CSV table of C-alpha atoms in Angstrom, one decimal:
chain,number,residue,atom,x,y,z
A,1,MET,CA,30.2,49.1,-8.0
A,2,LYS,CA,32.1,46.1,-9.2
A,3,ILE,CA,31.5,44.6,-5.7
A,4,PHE,CA,27.9,45.6,-6.2
A,5,GLY,CA,27.7,44.3,-9.8
A,6,LEU,CA,29.3,41.0,-8.7
A,7,SER,CA,27.2,40.3,-6.1
A,8,LEU,CA,24.1,41.1,-8.0
A,9,LEU,CA,24.6,38.7,-10.5
A,10,ALA,CA,25.5,35.9,-7.7
A,11,ALA,CA,22.3,37.1,-6.5
A,12,SER,CA,20.1,36.4,-9.3
A,13,ALA,CA,22.1,33.0,-10.1
A,14,ILE,CA,20.8,31.9,-6.9
A,15,LEU,CA,17.4,33.2,-7.3
A,16,LEU,CA,16.8,32.0,-11.1
A,17,GLY,CA,19.3,28.9,-10.8
A,18,PRO,CA,16.2,26.2,-9.6
A,19,MET,CA,14.2,28.0,-12.2
A,20,SER,CA,16.6,27.7,-15.0
A,21,ARG,CA,17.6,24.3,-14.3
A,22,PRO,CA,16.1,21.7,-17.2
A,23,GLY,CA,13.5,19.7,-16.0
A,24,ALA,CA,13.6,21.0,-11.8
A,25,GLN,CA,10.0,22.2,-12.3
A,26,GLY,CA,8.6,20.4,-15.0
A,27,PRO,CA,7.0,17.0,-14.5
A,28,PRO,CA,8.9,14.3,-13.0
A,29,ALA,CA,11.0,12.2,-15.0
A,30,ARG,CA,10.2,9.5,-17.2
A,31,PRO,CA,11.4,6.1,-15.7
A,32,THR,CA,14.1,4.5,-17.7
A,33,ALA,CA,13.5,1.3,-19.2
A,34,GLU,CA,15.9,-0.6,-16.8
A,35,GLN,CA,13.4,0.8,-13.9
A,36,ASN,CA,10.1,-0.3,-15.7
A,37,PHE,CA,11.5,-3.7,-16.7
A,38,LEU,CA,12.8,-4.0,-12.5
A,39,TRP,CA,9.2,-3.2,-11.9
A,40,TYR,CA,7.0,-4.9,-14.1
A,41,CYS,CA,8.9,-7.8,-16.4
A,42,ILE,CA,10.9,-9.0,-13.3
A,43,GLN,CA,8.0,-10.8,-12.3
A,44,CYS,CA,8.3,-13.7,-14.8
A,45,HIS,CA,11.4,-12.4,-17.0
A,46,GLY,CA,13.5,-12.4,-13.8
A,47,PRO,CA,16.1,-9.7,-12.6
A,48,ARG,CA,18.7,-10.3,-15.2
A,49,GLY,CA,15.8,-11.1,-18.2
A,50,ASP,CA,17.0,-14.7,-18.0
A,51,GLY,CA,13.3,-15.9,-17.7
A,52,LYS,CA,13.8,-17.1,-14.2
A,53,GLY,CA,11.4,-15.0,-12.4
A,54,VAL,CA,9.3,-15.8,-9.4
A,55,ASN,CA,6.4,-16.7,-11.1
A,56,ASN,CA,8.3,-19.1,-13.7
A,57,THR,CA,6.8,-21.9,-11.9
A,58,ALA,CA,6.8,-26.0,-13.3
A,59,LYS,CA,2.5,-25.6,-13.8
A,60,LEU,CA,3.1,-22.8,-16.4
A,61,PRO,CA,2.4,-23.8,-19.8
A,62,VAL,CA,5.3,-22.2,-21.1
A,63,SER,CA,8.1,-20.9,-19.2
A,64,PRO,CA,9.1,-17.4,-19.5
A,65,ARG,CA,11.3,-16.4,-22.7
A,66,ASN,CA,14.8,-16.2,-21.8
A,67,LEU,CA,15.5,-12.5,-23.0
A,68,THR,CA,19.3,-13.0,-22.8
A,69,ASP,CA,19.2,-15.9,-25.5
A,70,GLY,CA,20.4,-13.7,-28.4
A,71,ARG,CA,20.1,-16.4,-31.1
A,72,ASP,CA,16.5,-16.9,-29.9
A,73,MET,CA,15.7,-13.7,-29.6
A,74,ALA,CA,16.9,-12.5,-33.2
A,75,GLN,CA,13.8,-13.7,-34.8
A,76,PHE,CA,11.9,-11.1,-33.4
A,77,SER,CA,12.0,-7.7,-35.1
A,78,ASP,CA,11.5,-4.6,-33.1
A,79,GLU,CA,7.7,-4.2,-34.8
A,80,ASP,CA,7.4,-7.8,-33.2
A,81,MET,CA,8.6,-7.2,-29.8
A,82,THR,CA,6.7,-3.8,-29.8
A,83,ARG,CA,3.6,-5.9,-30.5
A,84,THR,CA,4.0,-8.3,-28.1
A,85,ILE,CA,4.5,-5.7,-25.1
A,86,ASN,CA,1.5,-3.5,-26.5
A,87,ARG,CA,-1.3,-6.5,-27.0
A,88,GLY,CA,0.3,-9.3,-25.3
A,89,GLY,CA,2.2,-12.5,-26.5
A,90,GLY,CA,-1.2,-14.0,-28.0
A,91,ALA,CA,-1.2,-11.0,-30.6
A,92,SER,CA,2.2,-12.2,-32.0
A,93,ASP,CA,1.1,-16.0,-31.9
A,94,LEU,CA,2.8,-16.5,-28.7
A,95,SER,CA,1.6,-18.0,-25.3
A,96,PRO,CA,-0.8,-15.2,-24.0
A,97,ILE,CA,0.5,-15.9,-20.7
A,98,MET,CA,2.4,-12.6,-21.5
A,99,PRO,CA,0.2,-9.9,-20.8
A,100,PRO,CA,-0.5,-7.1,-22.5
A,101,TRP,CA,0.8,-4.2,-21.5
A,102,GLY,CA,-0.3,-1.1,-23.6
A,103,ASN,CA,-2.4,0.0,-21.1
A,104,THR,CA,0.0,0.5,-18.8
A,105,LEU,CA,3.4,1.9,-20.3
A,106,SER,CA,3.6,4.8,-22.9
A,107,ALA,CA,4.3,4.2,-26.2
A,108,GLU,CA,7.7,5.9,-25.2
A,109,ASP,CA,8.3,3.5,-22.5
A,110,ILE,CA,7.7,0.4,-24.8
A,111,ARG,CA,10.1,1.5,-27.3
A,112,ASP,CA,12.7,2.2,-25.0
A,113,LEU,CA,11.9,-1.5,-23.1
A,114,VAL,CA,12.1,-3.1,-26.7
A,115,ALA,CA,15.8,-1.2,-26.8
A,116,HIS,CA,16.4,-2.6,-23.4
A,117,VAL,CA,15.8,-6.1,-24.8
A,118,ARG,CA,18.1,-5.9,-27.5
A,119,LYS,CA,20.8,-4.6,-25.1
A,120,LEU,CA,20.1,-8.0,-22.9
A,121,CYS,CA,20.3,-10.3,-25.8
A,122,GLN,CA,22.6,-8.5,-27.6
A,123,CYS,CA,21.3,-9.5,-30.7
A,124,GLN,CA,20.1,-7.5,-34.0
A,125,PHE,CA,16.9,-8.9,-35.9
A,126,ASP,CA,18.0,-12.0,-37.9
A,127,PRO,CA,14.8,-12.6,-40.9
A,128,LYS,CA,16.8,-16.2,-41.1
A,129,ALA,CA,16.1,-17.0,-37.6
A,130,LYS,CA,12.6,-16.1,-37.7
A,131,GLU,CA,12.1,-18.4,-40.8
A,132,ARG,CA,13.7,-21.4,-39.0
A,133,PHE,CA,11.5,-20.4,-35.9
A,134,LEU,CA,8.5,-20.8,-37.6
A,135,ARG,CA,9.5,-24.0,-39.5
A,136,GLU,CA,10.5,-25.6,-36.1
A,137,GLN,CA,7.3,-24.5,-35.0
A,138,GLY,CA,5.5,-25.9,-37.9
A,139,LYS,CA,4.1,-22.9,-38.8
A,140,MET,CA,5.4,-22.4,-42.0
A,141,PRO,CA,5.7,-25.5,-44.6
A,142,ALA,CA,9.5,-26.7,-45.4
A,143,GLN,CA,10.7,-25.7,-48.6
A,144,SER,CA,10.5,-29.3,-50.2
A,145,GLN,CA,6.7,-29.4,-49.5
A,146,ALA,CA,5.8,-26.0,-50.4
A,147,LEU,CA,3.4,-25.7,-53.4
A,148,ASP,CA,4.7,-24.9,-56.8
A,149,PRO,CA,2.2,-22.1,-58.0
A,150,MET,CA,3.3,-23.1,-61.8
A,151,LYS,CA,2.4,-26.8,-61.3
A,152,GLU,CA,-0.8,-25.9,-60.1
A,153,THR,CA,-1.6,-23.7,-63.1
A,154,SER,CA,-0.7,-26.3,-65.4
A,155,ARG,CA,-2.8,-28.8,-64.1
B,1,MET,CA,-29.8,2.9,33.8
B,2,SER,CA,-31.5,-0.3,34.3
B,3,LEU,CA,-29.5,-1.7,31.2
B,4,PHE,CA,-26.0,-0.1,33.2
B,5,ARG,CA,-27.4,-2.0,36.2
B,6,LEU,CA,-27.8,-5.2,34.6
B,7,LEU,CA,-24.4,-4.7,32.7
B,8,LEU,CA,-23.0,-5.0,36.1
B,9,SER,CA,-24.7,-7.7,37.6
B,10,ARG,CA,-23.9,-9.9,34.4
B,11,THR,CA,-20.1,-8.8,34.9
B,12,GLY,CA,-19.9,-9.5,38.3
B,13,ALA,CA,-20.2,-6.2,39.4
B,14,ALA,CA,-17.6,-2.9,39.9
B,15,PRO,CA,-14.3,-4.7,39.9
B,16,LEU,CA,-14.2,-5.1,36.2
B,17,GLY,CA,-13.9,-1.8,35.7
B,18,GLY,CA,-15.1,0.5,32.8
B,19,THR,CA,-12.7,-1.2,30.0
B,20,ALA,CA,-14.6,-4.5,30.1
B,21,LEU,CA,-18.0,-2.3,30.2
B,22,LEU,CA,-17.1,-0.4,27.4
B,23,ALA,CA,-16.2,-3.4,25.3
B,24,LEU,CA,-19.5,-4.7,26.2
B,25,LEU,CA,-21.4,-1.8,25.1
B,26,GLY,CA,-19.1,-1.6,22.3
B,27,ALA,CA,-19.9,-5.4,21.1
B,28,SER,CA,-23.8,-4.4,21.3
B,29,SER,CA,-23.4,-1.0,19.5
B,30,PRO,CA,-22.1,-1.0,16.1
B,31,ALA,CA,-21.4,2.6,16.0
B,32,TRP,CA,-19.3,2.3,19.3
B,33,SER,CA,-17.6,-0.8,17.8
B,34,THR,CA,-16.2,1.5,15.0
B,35,GLU,CA,-14.9,4.1,17.0
B,36,ARG,CA,-13.2,1.7,19.2
B,37,GLY,CA,-11.9,-0.1,16.4
B,38,ARG,CA,-10.9,3.5,15.1
B,39,ASP,CA,-8.8,4.1,18.3
B,40,ILE,CA,-7.0,0.8,18.5
B,41,PHE,CA,-6.4,1.0,14.4
B,42,PHE,CA,-4.0,3.9,15.4
B,43,ALA,CA,-3.2,3.1,18.8
B,44,ARG,CA,-1.9,-0.7,17.3
B,45,GLY,CA,-0.2,1.7,14.6
B,46,CYS,CA,-1.5,0.1,11.5
B,47,ALA,CA,-1.6,3.4,10.1
B,48,GLN,CA,2.2,3.4,10.0
B,49,CYS,CA,1.9,1.3,7.1
B,50,HIS,CA,-1.9,1.6,5.7
B,51,THR,CA,-3.5,4.9,4.6
B,52,ILE,CA,-7.1,5.2,4.8
B,53,GLN,CA,-7.3,8.6,2.8
B,54,GLY,CA,-7.9,8.0,-0.5
B,55,PRO,CA,-7.7,8.4,-3.7
B,56,GLU,CA,-4.0,7.1,-3.5
B,57,ALA,CA,-1.7,9.1,-5.1
B,58,LYS,CA,0.7,7.7,-8.2
B,59,VAL,CA,4.3,7.1,-7.3
B,60,PRO,CA,7.3,6.5,-9.2
B,61,VAL,CA,8.2,2.9,-9.7
B,62,THR,CA,11.6,3.9,-8.4
B,63,GLU,CA,9.9,4.7,-5.1
B,64,ARG,CA,7.1,1.9,-5.0
B,65,HIS,CA,8.9,0.1,-3.0
B,66,LYS,CA,8.9,2.0,0.1
B,67,LEU,CA,5.4,1.8,0.3
B,68,LYS,CA,4.9,-0.4,3.6
B,69,GLY,CA,1.5,-1.8,3.0
B,70,PRO,CA,-1.7,-1.5,0.9
B,71,THR,CA,-3.9,1.0,1.5
B,72,LEU,CA,-7.3,0.4,2.7
B,73,TRP,CA,-9.1,3.8,2.0
B,74,TYR,CA,-11.8,1.5,0.1
B,75,ALA,CA,-11.7,-1.6,2.0
B,76,GLY,CA,-15.1,-1.7,2.6
B,77,SER,CA,-16.0,-1.8,-0.9
B,78,LYS,CA,-13.1,-4.4,-1.9
B,79,PHE,CA,-13.9,-7.1,1.3
B,80,ARG,CA,-16.7,-9.1,1.8
B,81,PRO,CA,-18.6,-8.4,5.3
B,82,GLY,CA,-16.7,-10.6,8.5
B,83,TYR,CA,-13.5,-11.5,5.8
B,84,LEU,CA,-11.4,-8.7,7.7
B,85,GLY,CA,-12.5,-9.6,11.1
B,86,ARG,CA,-11.4,-13.3,11.2
B,87,TRP,CA,-8.3,-12.5,9.1
B,88,LEU,CA,-7.0,-10.0,11.4
B,89,ALA,CA,-7.5,-12.4,14.2
B,90,LYS,CA,-5.3,-15.0,12.1
B,91,PRO,CA,-3.3,-13.3,9.6
B,92,GLN,CA,-2.2,-15.1,6.6
B,93,ALA,CA,-0.1,-13.8,3.7
B,94,PHE,CA,-1.9,-12.9,0.2
B,95,ARG,CA,1.2,-13.2,-1.7
B,96,GLY,CA,3.9,-16.0,-2.2
B,97,VAL,CA,6.7,-13.0,-2.0
B,98,ARG,CA,7.5,-10.8,0.6
B,99,TRP,CA,6.1,-7.3,0.0
B,100,GLY,CA,7.4,-5.0,-2.2
B,101,THR,CA,10.2,-7.3,-3.1
B,102,MET,CA,10.5,-10.3,-5.7
B,103,ASP,CA,12.1,-12.7,-2.8
B,104,LYS,CA,9.9,-16.1,-2.4
B,105,GLY,CA,8.5,-15.6,1.3
B,106,GLU,CA,5.7,-14.4,3.0
B,107,THR,CA,5.6,-10.9,5.0
B,108,SER,CA,4.1,-11.7,8.4
B,109,HIS,CA,1.2,-9.4,9.6
B,110,PRO,CA,0.8,-8.8,13.6
B,111,ALA,CA,-2.3,-10.9,14.6
B,112,LEU,CA,-5.0,-9.1,17.0
B,113,PRO,CA,-7.1,-10.7,19.7
B,114,PRO,CA,-10.4,-11.8,18.6
B,115,ALA,CA,-12.7,-9.1,20.0
B,116,GLU,CA,-10.2,-5.9,18.9
B,117,ALA,CA,-9.8,-7.5,15.3
B,118,LYS,CA,-13.7,-7.4,15.3
B,119,GLU,CA,-14.0,-3.8,16.1
B,120,VAL,CA,-11.0,-3.1,13.8
B,121,ALA,CA,-12.5,-5.0,10.7
B,122,SER,CA,-15.7,-2.8,11.8
B,123,PHE,CA,-13.7,0.2,11.2
B,124,ILE,CA,-12.0,-0.8,8.2
B,125,GLU,CA,-15.4,-2.3,6.8
B,126,GLY,CA,-17.0,1.2,6.7
B,127,LEU,CA,-14.0,2.9,4.6
B,128,LYS,CA,-16.2,2.6,1.1
B,129,ASP,CA,-15.4,4.4,-2.2
B,130,PRO,CA,-19.0,6.1,-2.8
B,131,GLU,CA,-18.1,6.7,-6.3
B,132,MET,CA,-17.6,2.5,-7.0
B,133,PRO,CA,-20.6,1.5,-8.5
B,134,THR,CA,-22.3,-1.5,-7.0
B,135,GLY,CA,-24.8,-4.3,-8.4
B,136,VAL,CA,-22.8,-4.6,-11.2
B,137,VAL,CA,-22.6,-8.3,-10.8
B,138,PRO,CA,-25.7,-10.4,-10.4
B,139,GLY,CA,-26.3,-12.3,-7.7
B,140,TRP,CA,-25.4,-16.1,-9.1
B,141,GLY,CA,-23.4,-17.2,-6.0
B,142,ASP,CA,-21.8,-20.2,-7.0
B,143,LYS,CA,-24.4,-21.4,-10.0
B,144,LEU,CA,-23.0,-19.7,-12.7
B,145,PRO,CA,-25.1,-19.2,-15.9
B,146,ARG,CA,-23.6,-21.9,-18.6
B,147,GLN,CA,-22.2,-19.1,-21.2
B,148,VAL,CA,-21.1,-17.0,-18.5
B,149,LEU,CA,-18.8,-19.7,-16.9
B,150,ARG,CA,-17.8,-20.9,-20.0
B,151,ARG,CA,-16.8,-17.5,-21.4
B,152,ALA,CA,-14.9,-16.9,-17.8
B,153,ARG,CA,-13.0,-20.2,-17.7
B,154,ILE,CA,-11.7,-19.5,-21.3
B,155,LEU,CA,-10.6,-15.5,-20.4
B,156,PHE,CA,-9.2,-16.7,-17.1
B,157,GLN,CA,-7.1,-19.6,-18.0
B,158,LYS,CA,-6.9,-19.2,-21.7
B,159,GLU,CA,-7.2,-15.8,-23.0
B,160,GLN,CA,-5.8,-13.3,-20.3
B,161,PRO,CA,-4.1,-16.2,-18.0
B,162,CYS,CA,-4.6,-14.4,-14.6
B,163,TYR,CA,-3.1,-17.7,-13.0
B,164,ALA,CA,0.4,-16.7,-14.3
B,165,CYS,CA,0.6,-14.4,-11.3
B,166,HIS,CA,-2.6,-15.0,-8.9
B,167,MET,CA,-2.3,-18.7,-7.4
B,168,VAL,CA,-5.7,-20.5,-7.8
B,169,HIS,CA,-6.7,-24.3,-7.0
B,170,ILE,CA,-8.5,-25.0,-10.4
B,171,ARG,CA,-10.5,-28.1,-10.4
B,172,LYS,CA,-9.9,-30.3,-13.3
B,173,THR,CA,-11.8,-33.7,-14.4
B,174,VAL,CA,-9.0,-35.7,-14.6
B,175,TYR,CA,-7.9,-34.6,-11.1
B,176,ARG,CA,-9.7,-35.8,-8.0
B,177,GLN,CA,-8.7,-32.9,-6.1
B,178,ALA,CA,-7.8,-29.6,-7.1
B,179,VAL,CA,-4.8,-28.5,-8.3
B,180,GLU,CA,-2.9,-25.6,-7.1
B,181,VAL,CA,-1.5,-23.6,-10.1
B,182,GLY,CA,-0.1,-20.0,-10.3
B,183,GLY,CA,2.6,-17.3,-9.8
B,184,PHE,CA,3.3,-15.7,-6.4
B,185,THR,CA,3.8,-11.7,-7.1
B,186,GLY,CA,-0.1,-11.1,-7.4
B,187,PRO,CA,-2.7,-11.9,-3.8
B,188,HIS,CA,-3.6,-15.6,-4.4
B,189,LEU,CA,-7.6,-16.1,-5.4
B,190,ILE,CA,-7.8,-19.4,-3.7
B,191,ASP,CA,-10.5,-18.2,-1.5
B,192,ALA,CA,-11.6,-14.9,-3.6
B,193,GLY,CA,-15.0,-16.0,-3.3
B,194,LEU,CA,-14.7,-15.6,0.2
B,195,ARG,CA,-12.8,-12.5,0.4
B,196,LEU,CA,-13.6,-9.9,-2.6
B,197,ARG,CA,-16.9,-8.2,-3.5
B,198,PRO,CA,-17.0,-9.2,-6.9
B,199,ASP,CA,-18.5,-5.6,-7.9
B,200,PHE,CA,-15.1,-4.5,-6.6
B,201,VAL,CA,-13.0,-7.0,-9.3
B,202,VAL,CA,-14.9,-5.2,-12.1
B,203,ALA,CA,-14.3,-1.9,-10.7
B,204,LEU,CA,-10.8,-2.8,-10.1
B,205,LEU,CA,-10.4,-4.0,-14.0
B,206,LYS,CA,-12.2,-0.9,-15.1
B,207,SER,CA,-10.2,1.7,-13.0
B,208,PRO,CA,-6.8,0.5,-12.0
B,209,GLU,CA,-5.3,3.7,-11.8
B,210,ARG,CA,-8.0,4.5,-9.0
B,211,TYR,CA,-7.8,1.3,-7.1
B,212,SER,CA,-4.1,0.1,-7.8
B,213,PRO,CA,-2.1,2.7,-8.9
B,214,ASN,CA,1.2,1.5,-7.6
B,215,GLY,CA,0.4,-1.9,-8.4
B,216,ARG,CA,2.6,-4.4,-11.1
B,217,MET,CA,-0.8,-5.7,-12.2
B,218,PRO,CA,-1.3,-4.7,-16.1
B,219,ARG,CA,-4.2,-2.4,-16.5
B,220,TYR,CA,-7.3,-3.9,-18.4
B,221,GLY,CA,-10.6,-2.7,-19.4
B,222,ASN,CA,-12.2,-1.4,-22.6
B,223,GLN,CA,-9.7,0.1,-24.1
B,224,ALA,CA,-7.5,-0.1,-27.6
B,225,PHE,CA,-5.2,-3.1,-26.3
B,226,THR,CA,-7.4,-5.5,-24.3
B,227,PRO,CA,-10.7,-5.4,-25.5
B,228,LEU,CA,-12.6,-6.8,-22.6
B,229,SER,CA,-16.3,-5.6,-23.0
B,230,GLU,CA,-18.3,-5.4,-19.9
B,231,GLN,CA,-20.1,-8.7,-19.9
B,232,ASP,CA,-16.2,-10.2,-20.2
B,233,LEU,CA,-15.5,-8.2,-16.8
B,234,ILE,CA,-18.7,-9.1,-15.1
B,235,ALA,CA,-18.2,-12.9,-16.0
B,236,LEU,CA,-14.5,-12.6,-14.6
B,237,ALA,CA,-15.8,-11.2,-11.5
B,238,ALA,CA,-18.2,-13.8,-11.0
B,239,TYR,CA,-15.9,-16.4,-11.8
B,240,ILE,CA,-13.8,-15.5,-9.3
B,241,ALA,CA,-16.4,-14.8,-6.5
B,242,THR,CA,-16.8,-19.0,-6.8
B,243,LEU,CA,-13.3,-19.9,-6.0
B,244,LYS,CA,-13.4,-20.7,-2.5
């Protein structure tokens, strides 16, 4: 009886095994951020993310960004990165050569990609870096030239 | 029967045998040519790399490198008549990277003898997508209306720079000759005007999941992240049709 019970248990485990395994019967697993990076982003940013992709030719108006440069990448918040990947470089006042991927990748895929880029640059968002970058680009007036609102009103 | 005799007398009679006769008859009859093209397609092993059944299923990104060649199930809706016949006799790579990789170089494609190339092309050109709308892009030819050309150039070169991945020859006023610019991962558009039907370009941009579910191209269309209007898509397709 004990043997019968054991064999019944084993048989049910074999039968139910594949069904009870999580994800075995469900939809195919979502690709990881690295897999998506190595299919889509690799074209311009290169397999290591250093901007040395195949499409980085001398005649491009801008070079693809080196995603491993932590000092440079610290200027972008997660929100900036998500917007750039979703809607392209033009949406973040960067080069429109970076195309929009919002229709191609899901919101979860893009969230994972942002985390992957953070891993590549080994950096966190630094507001001071953003300020420095904007000043270098001439998109933000230097502090000495900034208008004093009080001066304006006193005139 | 008289046609049969005439053919025999013109080909130098019986010693040539049935093959030459079939080839001659095939050349004279489009339906026969298509049938022979189909036979050659399978005999030459084209089906080992190219599928002719559609629509193509979406494959996970990790498996896409296993796809050996582009699908041909809508080739007749995509290519201009006559292009494939010329290309199959003298194939030249469309991309600057090897198929399925990011390595610079060209994937070689076997060439067919001109007669066979014509017949295989006749078969492939018969593979059409009945659901693809035709007559979407007006027949402007090389003379685009000024506003359409301006909008297309802004889109192609500035707003959504297609040349980041697709190599093109752009003629600028400061250069005497056209300048070659562009990336390597997408098929080049240098002779796209001779190669692609403009209606297909619109269809591809609108429904990439139908025509290129396993490609690397970002998806455009009239959606939230890339608001390209119908006029934009038509302008782009008409502009690409002028690239020769």
